[in-house]
Amino acid sequence: MVDKYAVIGNPIAHSKSPLIHRAFAAQTGDDISYEAILAPLDGFEATVRELIAQGYKGANVTVPFKFEAFHLCDSLSTRAKTAGAGAVNTLVNINGSIHGDNTDGVGLRNDIEQNLDFEIANKHILILGAGGAAHGILNSLIGASSITIANRTYERALELVMALRNCEAKASTFEALERPYDLIINATSAGLSDTVLPIPNIIFGENCLAYDMMYGRETPFMKQAREAGAQVADGLGMLVEQAAEAFQIWRGVRPNTLPVIAMLSTLIGKY
Ligand code: ATR
């Protein structure tokens, strides 16, 4: 029988996860189905219970349910426990018991280190944003020389710094940034509305990698970074890498991500 998987979110129609996982399965020869499921905003738990009743082996969780998923799990991986405020993006059905993991951080790290060939160790890192996306990636930045979290609302950056359990970071406003960084990760959702962040050009250090967790188009952050001479990347690689990690958890086999990233880049189009 085909093993069933899904991604649960709201909205979900835009999700590339079915494409990605079906491409992985075609590559590894795994006999799976993978679909996108829209859960009502107040119906995440009911949706998960229904999928378990139907024998689904696992699911990915996306906006806005990652925090709720954390609380629903019967057991959690260490990295899910240490991910900021407690967020889960991968569920595994173990005989009706729900195990939760978070593959966002490792997905980002693998994209940066393996695909973009940029070492995180000993680098000065700046994270822009202190919401869910920032929470999910901080546990993957172990080994950095320093981490600074800058946010529009300073108090949220401060809260995130205090909540960190396995690394140390400093909080800042955008306006107070005044030194160069080696790696800058835009984890704000400002790009969705084409908002220009009030960040000075000095933050783009020599050989700086500017990474936007969004994908599909050039955000004002990416444009500014490009014009300031930084190497620029979007979040498409991270999307595929976090999926590969989930696929490995479920199937015990690691798919090759590069052809899937290439396929999606073509599909989405260059900008
Ligand atoms: P997500 O899960 O995508 O991280 P979120 O938890 O709502 O969503 O967080 C959104 C992040 O983007 C926050 O850091 C937010 O800043 P605030 O904490 O000040 O709200 C940031 N953000 C969203 N729109 C922004 C904008 N127009 N300018 C600057 N920062 C913005």
Coordinates of C-alpha atoms in Angstrom, one line a residue, residues 95-269:
N95 CA 1.8 3.8 15.8
G96 CA -0.7 6.6 16.6
S97 CA 1.7 8.5 18.8
I98 CA 2.8 11.9 17.3
H99 CA 6.6 12.6 17.2
G100 CA 7.6 16.2 16.3
D101 CA 10.8 17.5 14.8
N102 CA 12.0 20.8 13.3
T103 CA 14.0 20.6 10.1
D104 CA 14.0 24.4 9.3
G105 CA 17.3 25.1 11.0
V106 CA 19.2 22.2 9.5
G107 CA 17.6 23.0 6.1
L108 CA 19.0 26.6 6.3
R109 CA 22.4 25.4 7.5
N110 CA 22.7 22.8 4.8
D111 CA 21.7 25.3 2.1
I112 CA 24.2 27.9 3.3
E113 CA 27.1 25.5 3.9
Q114 CA 26.7 22.8 1.3
N115 CA 24.8 24.5 -1.6
L116 CA 26.3 28.0 -1.2
D117 CA 29.6 26.8 0.1
F118 CA 29.6 29.3 3.0
E119 CA 30.9 28.2 6.4
I120 CA 29.0 29.4 9.4
A121 CA 31.7 28.7 12.0
N122 CA 33.4 31.8 13.3
K123 CA 31.2 34.2 11.4
H124 CA 29.5 37.3 12.7
I125 CA 25.8 36.8 11.9
L126 CA 22.9 39.2 11.8
I127 CA 19.3 38.0 11.9
L128 CA 16.7 40.5 10.8
G129 CA 13.3 39.7 12.4
A130 CA 12.3 38.0 15.6
G131 CA 9.1 36.2 14.6
G132 CA 8.4 32.5 13.9
A133 CA 10.9 32.3 11.0
A134 CA 13.7 33.7 13.2
H135 CA 12.8 31.3 16.1
G136 CA 13.1 28.3 13.8
I137 CA 16.6 28.8 12.6
L138 CA 18.6 30.0 15.6
N139 CA 19.4 26.6 16.9
S140 CA 21.3 25.9 13.7
L141 CA 23.8 28.7 14.0
I142 CA 26.0 27.0 16.6
G143 CA 29.7 27.8 16.1
A144 CA 29.1 31.4 14.9
S145 CA 31.4 34.1 16.4
S146 CA 28.5 36.3 17.3
I147 CA 24.7 36.5 16.6
T148 CA 22.8 39.7 16.6
I149 CA 19.0 39.8 16.3
A150 CA 17.6 43.1 15.0
N151 CA 13.9 43.7 14.9
R152 CA 11.4 46.5 14.2
T153 CA 10.0 45.9 17.6
Y154 CA 13.0 45.8 19.9
E155 CA 11.2 44.0 22.7
R156 CA 10.6 41.0 20.6
A157 CA 14.3 40.7 19.7
L158 CA 15.0 40.9 23.4
E159 CA 12.5 38.2 24.2
L160 CA 14.0 35.9 21.6
V161 CA 17.5 36.5 22.9
M162 CA 16.3 35.6 26.4
A163 CA 14.6 32.5 25.2
L164 CA 17.7 31.0 23.5
R165 CA 18.9 27.9 25.3
N166 CA 21.9 26.8 23.2
C167 CA 23.5 29.9 21.9
E168 CA 24.0 33.5 22.9
A169 CA 22.8 36.5 21.0
K170 CA 22.5 40.3 21.2
A171 CA 19.3 42.3 20.5
S172 CA 19.2 45.4 18.4
T173 CA 16.9 47.8 16.5
F174 CA 17.5 48.2 12.8
E175 CA 18.6 51.8 13.2
A176 CA 21.3 50.9 15.8
L177 CA 23.1 48.6 13.5
E178 CA 26.5 50.1 12.9
R179 CA 29.1 47.4 12.0
P180 CA 29.6 44.9 9.1
Y181 CA 28.5 41.3 9.3
D182 CA 29.6 38.2 7.4
L183 CA 26.2 36.6 7.1
I184 CA 22.8 38.5 7.2
I185 CA 19.6 36.4 7.2
N186 CA 16.4 38.2 6.5
A187 CA 13.7 36.4 8.6
T188 CA 11.2 39.2 8.5
S189 CA 8.0 39.1 6.4
A190 CA 8.6 42.7 5.2
G191 CA 9.4 41.4 1.7
L192 CA 5.8 40.3 1.3
S193 CA 4.7 43.9 1.2
D194 CA 7.9 45.2 -0.6
T195 CA 8.7 47.2 2.5
V196 CA 12.3 48.6 2.6
L197 CA 13.9 47.8 5.9
P198 CA 15.7 50.8 7.6
I199 CA 19.1 49.1 7.6
P200 CA 22.3 50.9 6.8
N201 CA 24.7 49.7 4.0
I202 CA 27.5 49.3 6.5
I203 CA 26.1 45.9 7.6
F204 CA 27.1 44.3 4.3
G205 CA 30.7 43.3 5.2
E206 CA 33.4 42.1 2.8
N207 CA 32.4 38.8 1.3
C208 CA 29.0 39.1 3.0
L209 CA 26.3 36.5 2.2
A210 CA 22.8 38.1 2.3
Y211 CA 20.2 35.4 2.7
D212 CA 16.5 36.0 2.4
M213 CA 14.3 33.2 3.7
M214 CA 11.6 34.2 1.2
Y215 CA 11.8 33.0 -2.4
G216 CA 10.2 33.7 -5.7
R217 CA 11.2 37.3 -6.3
E218 CA 13.9 39.8 -5.3
T219 CA 12.9 41.5 -2.1
P220 CA 14.0 45.1 -1.3
F221 CA 16.5 43.5 1.2
M222 CA 18.0 41.4 -1.6
K223 CA 18.1 44.4 -3.9
Q224 CA 19.9 46.5 -1.3
A225 CA 22.4 43.7 -0.6
R226 CA 23.1 43.2 -4.3
E227 CA 23.7 46.9 -4.8
A228 CA 26.0 46.9 -1.8
G229 CA 28.1 44.2 -3.4
A230 CA 27.0 41.2 -1.2
Q231 CA 26.5 37.7 -2.4
V232 CA 22.7 37.2 -2.4
A233 CA 20.6 34.1 -2.0
D234 CA 16.9 33.4 -1.5
G235 CA 15.2 30.7 0.6
L236 CA 14.4 28.2 -2.2
G237 CA 17.4 26.1 -1.2
M238 CA 16.3 26.1 2.4
L239 CA 12.8 25.0 1.4
V240 CA 14.1 22.0 -0.4
E241 CA 16.7 21.1 2.2
Q242 CA 14.2 21.2 5.1
A243 CA 12.0 18.9 3.0
A244 CA 14.9 16.5 2.4
E245 CA 15.6 16.3 6.1
A246 CA 11.9 15.5 6.7
F247 CA 11.9 12.9 3.9
Q248 CA 15.0 11.2 5.5
I249 CA 13.2 11.1 8.9
W250 CA 10.2 9.4 7.3
R251 CA 11.8 7.2 4.8
G252 CA 15.4 6.6 6.0
V253 CA 16.9 7.7 2.7
R254 CA 18.4 11.0 1.7
P255 CA 17.3 12.5 -1.6
N256 CA 19.5 14.5 -3.8
T257 CA 18.4 18.1 -3.4
L258 CA 20.3 19.9 -6.2
P259 CA 18.1 18.6 -9.2
V260 CA 15.0 19.5 -7.2
I261 CA 16.3 23.0 -6.5
A262 CA 17.1 23.4 -10.2
M263 CA 13.6 22.1 -11.2
L264 CA 11.9 24.6 -8.9
S265 CA 14.1 27.5 -10.0
T266 CA 13.0 26.9 -13.5
L267 CA 9.4 26.6 -12.6
I268 CA 9.3 29.7 -10.4
G269 CA 11.3 31.7 -12.9

